[in-house]
Amino acid sequence: GSHGGLEALLQAGLDPAARLRPSGLASPSLLHLAAAAADATSLQLLLAHGAQPNGLDESGRPPLSLLPAGAEGGEGVCAAAEVLASHGARPELARGWEESQGELVRRAAQSGVAAHRARREVPALPAASAHPLALRAAAAAWCPDDSSATCMCCGTPFAQLAGLFDSGKHHCRLLGLLVCSGCSAHRAVLKAGEAPARVCDAAHSMLRTLEAASRPLAARRRERR
């Protein structure tokens, strides 16, 4: 079917950010098209292959804004809203979206937001940041402030975030990436005796992996039981 064909193309290297007419100014992305069709399966495939959940179309709208509006919304719209939100789509960035949707769709999006937040909310990690790999990463130069107009983790334009989440732009203190507040909510101790510093989701995931690998094998076995 069409979903199998899309999955095969993505596995073969199709850019999930591809647009219908690459040379045209008014060319919607595949993710926006899937959102407009409330195609939850295609949305899941595209997001799993790296499509940006808050990317903008030519009219400045994120995919969530393109979901079909309705008094209550059918199961397809609810499923699509939950898939987008569970991959990081932010309802607050889709101006006017909540007013155009019914309660069921709004609840589905809130459920997805909660699932996304639960995957990211883990304790700060003071131990693994002393690992040689972490220390080497911390020595890397920071990206210049003007080197990217979008978050290097989720792809959301910083201009869209300014005023909603403080300045909208931050540096990951470990990797030096330019990231938004939502993608840099974690903290980790990077130098002994210093307060925990802001790190992005990618850096925090690396620190978690290093911490787990550094624990004694017996302790890891106990945790699996």
GROMACS .gro file of C-alpha atoms in nm:
model
  225
    1GLY     CA    1   0.000   0.000   0.000
    2SER     CA    2   0.093   0.368   0.002
    3HIS     CA    3   0.236   0.348   0.354
    4GLY     CA    4   0.458   0.057   0.257
    5GLY     CA    5   0.579   0.256  -0.041
    6LEU     CA    6   0.655   0.558   0.176
    7GLU     CA    7   0.846   0.345   0.425
    8ALA     CA    8   1.049   0.186   0.145
    9LEU     CA    9   1.136   0.529   0.005
   10LEU     CA   10   1.241   0.658   0.347
   11GLN     CA   11   1.457   0.353   0.406
   12ALA     CA   12   1.611   0.407   0.063
   13GLY     CA   13   1.713   0.758   0.159
   14LEU     CA   14   1.416   0.986   0.083
   15ASP     CA   15   1.458   1.310   0.276
   16PRO     CA   16   1.165   1.330   0.524
   17ALA     CA   17   1.179   1.708   0.482
   18ALA     CA   18   1.131   1.680   0.107
   19ARG     CA   19   0.877   1.912  -0.050
   20LEU     CA   20   0.630   1.842  -0.327
   21ARG     CA   21   0.794   2.091  -0.564
   22PRO     CA   22   1.152   2.149  -0.443
   23SER     CA   23   1.203   2.450  -0.672
   24GLY     CA   24   0.873   2.621  -0.591
   25LEU     CA   25   0.811   2.872  -0.317
   26ALA     CA   26   0.469   2.730  -0.233
   27SER     CA   27   0.576   2.369  -0.189
   28PRO     CA   28   0.441   2.186   0.117
   29SER     CA   29   0.655   1.933   0.296
   30LEU     CA   30   0.557   1.567   0.314
   31LEU     CA   31   0.482   1.610   0.684
   32HIS     CA   32   0.246   1.901   0.618
   33LEU     CA   33   0.067   1.700   0.349
   34ALA     CA   34   0.026   1.404   0.585
   35ALA     CA   35  -0.108   1.637   0.857
   36ALA     CA   36  -0.358   1.795   0.618
   37ALA     CA   37  -0.481   1.444   0.535
   38ALA     CA   38  -0.484   1.342   0.905
   39ASP     CA   39  -0.273   1.042   0.801
   40ALA     CA   40  -0.134   0.926   1.135
   41THR     CA   41   0.061   0.635   0.985
   42SER     CA   42   0.248   0.856   0.737
   43LEU     CA   43   0.312   1.110   1.011
   44GLN     CA   44   0.461   0.837   1.231
   45LEU     CA   45   0.687   0.715   0.950
   46LEU     CA   46   0.810   1.063   0.858
   47LEU     CA   47   0.872   1.168   1.219
   48ALA     CA   48   1.052   0.842   1.295
   49HIS     CA   49   1.289   0.920   1.006
   50GLY     CA   50   1.370   1.269   1.131
   51ALA     CA   51   1.099   1.503   1.001
   52GLN     CA   52   1.076   1.817   1.214
   53PRO     CA   53   0.743   1.829   1.406
   54ASN     CA   54   0.741   2.211   1.426
   55GLY     CA   55   0.872   2.298   1.081
   56LEU     CA   56   0.683   2.571   0.897
   57ASP     CA   57   0.517   2.564   0.556
   58GLU     CA   58   0.526   2.856   0.311
   59SER     CA   59   0.253   3.030   0.512
   60GLY     CA   60   0.439   2.998   0.841
   61ARG     CA   61   0.225   2.716   0.979
   62PRO     CA   62   0.350   2.406   1.167
   63PRO     CA   63   0.198   2.067   1.072
   64LEU     CA   64  -0.039   2.073   1.370
   65SER     CA   65  -0.212   2.377   1.220
   66LEU     CA   66  -0.301   2.182   0.908
   67LEU     CA   67  -0.503   1.907   1.076
   68PRO     CA   68  -0.863   1.913   0.948
   69ALA     CA   69  -1.079   2.123   1.179
   70GLY     CA   70  -1.406   2.001   1.319
   71ALA     CA   71  -1.642   2.021   1.611
   72GLU     CA   72  -1.507   1.706   1.772
   73GLY     CA   73  -1.270   1.560   1.519
   74GLY     CA   74  -1.275   1.204   1.393
   75GLU     CA   75  -1.052   0.924   1.513
   76GLY     CA   76  -0.804   0.998   1.234
   77VAL     CA   77  -0.759   1.360   1.342
   78CYS     CA   78  -0.722   1.257   1.706
   79ALA     CA   79  -0.461   0.996   1.616
   80ALA     CA   80  -0.271   1.242   1.396
   81ALA     CA   81  -0.272   1.507   1.670
   82GLU     CA   82  -0.139   1.259   1.926
   83VAL     CA   83   0.134   1.132   1.693
   84LEU     CA   84   0.255   1.485   1.618
   85ALA     CA   85   0.250   1.593   1.983
   86SER     CA   86   0.421   1.275   2.103
   87HIS     CA   87   0.712   1.357   1.869
   88GLY     CA   88   0.749   1.712   1.998
   89ALA     CA   89   0.488   1.920   1.812
   90ARG     CA   90   0.390   2.213   2.033
   91PRO     CA   91   0.024   2.314   2.033
   92GLU     CA   92   0.112   2.661   2.164
   93LEU     CA   93   0.303   2.732   1.841
   94ALA     CA   94   0.001   2.651   1.622
   95ARG     CA   95  -0.179   2.982   1.664
   96GLY     CA   96  -0.556   2.944   1.666
   97TRP     CA   97  -0.534   2.568   1.639
   98GLU     CA   98  -0.702   2.480   1.967
   99GLU     CA   99  -0.996   2.710   1.896
  100SER     CA  100  -1.062   2.531   1.566
  101GLN     CA  101  -1.058   2.181   1.713
  102GLY     CA  102  -1.295   1.989   1.936
  103GLU     CA  103  -1.230   1.863   2.286
  104LEU     CA  104  -1.137   1.511   2.177
  105VAL     CA  105  -0.863   1.635   1.945
  106ARG     CA  106  -0.727   1.872   2.210
  107ARG     CA  107  -0.717   1.586   2.462
  108ALA     CA  108  -0.535   1.364   2.211
  109ALA     CA  109  -0.273   1.635   2.160
  110GLN     CA  110  -0.235   1.682   2.535
  111SER     CA  111  -0.184   1.308   2.574
  112GLY     CA  112   0.091   1.320   2.312
  113VAL     CA  113   0.258   1.618   2.483
  114ALA     CA  114   0.254   1.429   2.814
  115ALA     CA  115   0.409   1.121   2.651
  116HIS     CA  116   0.683   1.332   2.491
  117ARG     CA  117   0.756   1.507   2.820
  118ALA     CA  118   0.766   1.180   3.014
  119ARG     CA  119   1.036   1.042   2.783
  120ARG     CA  120   1.254   1.347   2.845
  121GLU     CA  121   1.203   1.418   3.213
  122VAL     CA  122   1.482   1.223   3.378
  123PRO     CA  123   1.710   1.323   3.667
  124ALA     CA  124   2.018   1.539   3.618
  125LEU     CA  125   2.339   1.341   3.578
  126PRO     CA  126   2.643   1.451   3.778
  127ALA     CA  127   2.843   1.127   3.748
  128ALA     CA  128   2.892   1.054   3.378
  129SER     CA  129   2.997   1.409   3.287
  130ALA     CA  130   3.351   1.330   3.414
  131HIS     CA  131   3.385   1.056   3.149
  132PRO     CA  132   3.666   1.127   2.897
  133LEU     CA  133   3.419   1.136   2.608
  134ALA     CA  134   3.204   1.392   2.788
  135LEU     CA  135   3.508   1.604   2.875
  136ARG     CA  136   3.621   1.597   2.512
  137ALA     CA  137   3.276   1.704   2.394
  138ALA     CA  138   3.269   1.988   2.648
  139ALA     CA  139   3.595   2.122   2.500
  140ALA     CA  140   3.429   2.171   2.160
  141ALA     CA  141   3.372   2.527   2.040
  142TRP     CA  142   3.020   2.666   2.068
  143CYS     CA  143   2.825   2.734   1.750
  144PRO     CA  144   2.811   3.110   1.678
  145ASP     CA  145   2.483   3.275   1.776
  146ASP     CA  146   2.400   3.353   1.413
  147SER     CA  147   2.497   3.014   1.272
  148SER     CA  148   2.143   2.873   1.276
  149ALA     CA  149   1.795   3.025   1.261
  150THR     CA  150   1.641   2.705   1.394
  151CYS     CA  151   1.688   2.479   1.695
  152MET     CA  152   1.953   2.219   1.611
  153CYS     CA  153   1.754   1.952   1.796
  154CYS     CA  154   1.391   1.996   1.690
  155GLY     CA  155   1.416   2.236   1.395
  156THR     CA  156   1.178   2.497   1.536
  157PRO     CA  157   1.262   2.851   1.414
  158PHE     CA  158   1.393   3.063   1.701
  159ALA     CA  159   1.194   3.363   1.575
  160GLN     CA  160   0.879   3.162   1.634
  161LEU     CA  161   0.979   3.088   1.993
  162ALA     CA  162   1.099   3.432   2.100
  163GLY     CA  163   0.857   3.578   2.352
  164LEU     CA  164   0.703   3.241   2.433
  165PHE     CA  165   1.002   3.079   2.602
  166ASP     CA  166   1.239   3.355   2.727
  167SER     CA  167   1.482   3.444   2.446
  168GLY     CA  168   1.408   3.123   2.259
  169LYS     CA  169   1.778   3.044   2.192
  170HIS     CA  170   2.038   2.878   2.414
  171HIS     CA  171   2.371   2.698   2.389
  172CYS     CA  172   2.410   2.341   2.507
  173ARG     CA  173   2.700   2.367   2.752
  174LEU     CA  174   2.832   2.026   2.655
  175LEU     CA  175   2.803   2.008   2.275
  176GLY     CA  176   2.785   2.380   2.194
  177LEU     CA  177   2.470   2.343   1.983
  178LEU     CA  178   2.212   2.620   1.946
  179VAL     CA  179   1.889   2.485   2.091
  180CYS     CA  180   1.550   2.602   2.214
  181SER     CA  181   1.433   2.596   2.575
  182GLY     CA  182   1.222   2.288   2.518
  183CYS     CA  183   1.519   2.088   2.390
  184SER     CA  184   1.754   2.201   2.668
  185ALA     CA  185   1.554   2.147   2.984
  186HIS     CA  186   1.812   1.907   3.133
  187ARG     CA  187   2.102   1.996   3.360
  188ALA     CA  188   2.431   1.816   3.426
  189VAL     CA  189   2.744   1.889   3.629
  190LEU     CA  190   3.020   1.940   3.372
  191LYS     CA  191   3.297   2.052   3.606
  192ALA     CA  192   3.360   1.939   3.963
  193GLY     CA  193   3.239   2.192   4.216
  194GLU     CA  194   3.025   2.385   3.967
  195ALA     CA  195   2.647   2.407   3.949
  196PRO     CA  196   2.460   2.188   3.697
  197ALA     CA  197   2.466   2.346   3.350
  198ARG     CA  198   2.212   2.347   3.066
  199VAL     CA  199   2.252   2.054   2.824
  200CYS     CA  200   2.048   1.959   2.519
  201ASP     CA  201   1.851   1.638   2.480
  202ALA     CA  202   2.125   1.480   2.265
  203ALA     CA  203   2.394   1.558   2.525
  204HIS     CA  204   2.179   1.432   2.809
  205SER     CA  205   2.113   1.107   2.624
  206MET     CA  206   2.488   1.062   2.576
  207LEU     CA  207   2.553   1.125   2.945
  208ARG     CA  208   2.286   0.872   3.043
  209THR     CA  209   2.449   0.611   2.820
  210LEU     CA  210   2.794   0.682   2.967
  211GLU     CA  211   2.659   0.668   3.322
  212ALA     CA  212   2.489   0.333   3.257
  213ALA     CA  213   2.806   0.192   3.101
  214SER     CA  214   3.017   0.305   3.395
  215ARG     CA  215   2.804   0.131   3.659
  216PRO     CA  216   2.928  -0.209   3.782
  217LEU     CA  217   2.783  -0.505   3.595
  218ALA     CA  218   2.626  -0.646   3.914
  219ALA     CA  219   2.436  -0.321   3.973
  220ARG     CA  220   2.306  -0.319   3.617
  221ARG     CA  221   2.186  -0.677   3.651
  222ARG     CA  222   1.995  -0.588   3.969
  223GLU     CA  223   1.824  -0.300   3.790
  224ARG     CA  224   1.697  -0.531   3.514
  225ARG     CA  225   1.520  -0.758   3.763
   0.00000   0.00000   0.00000
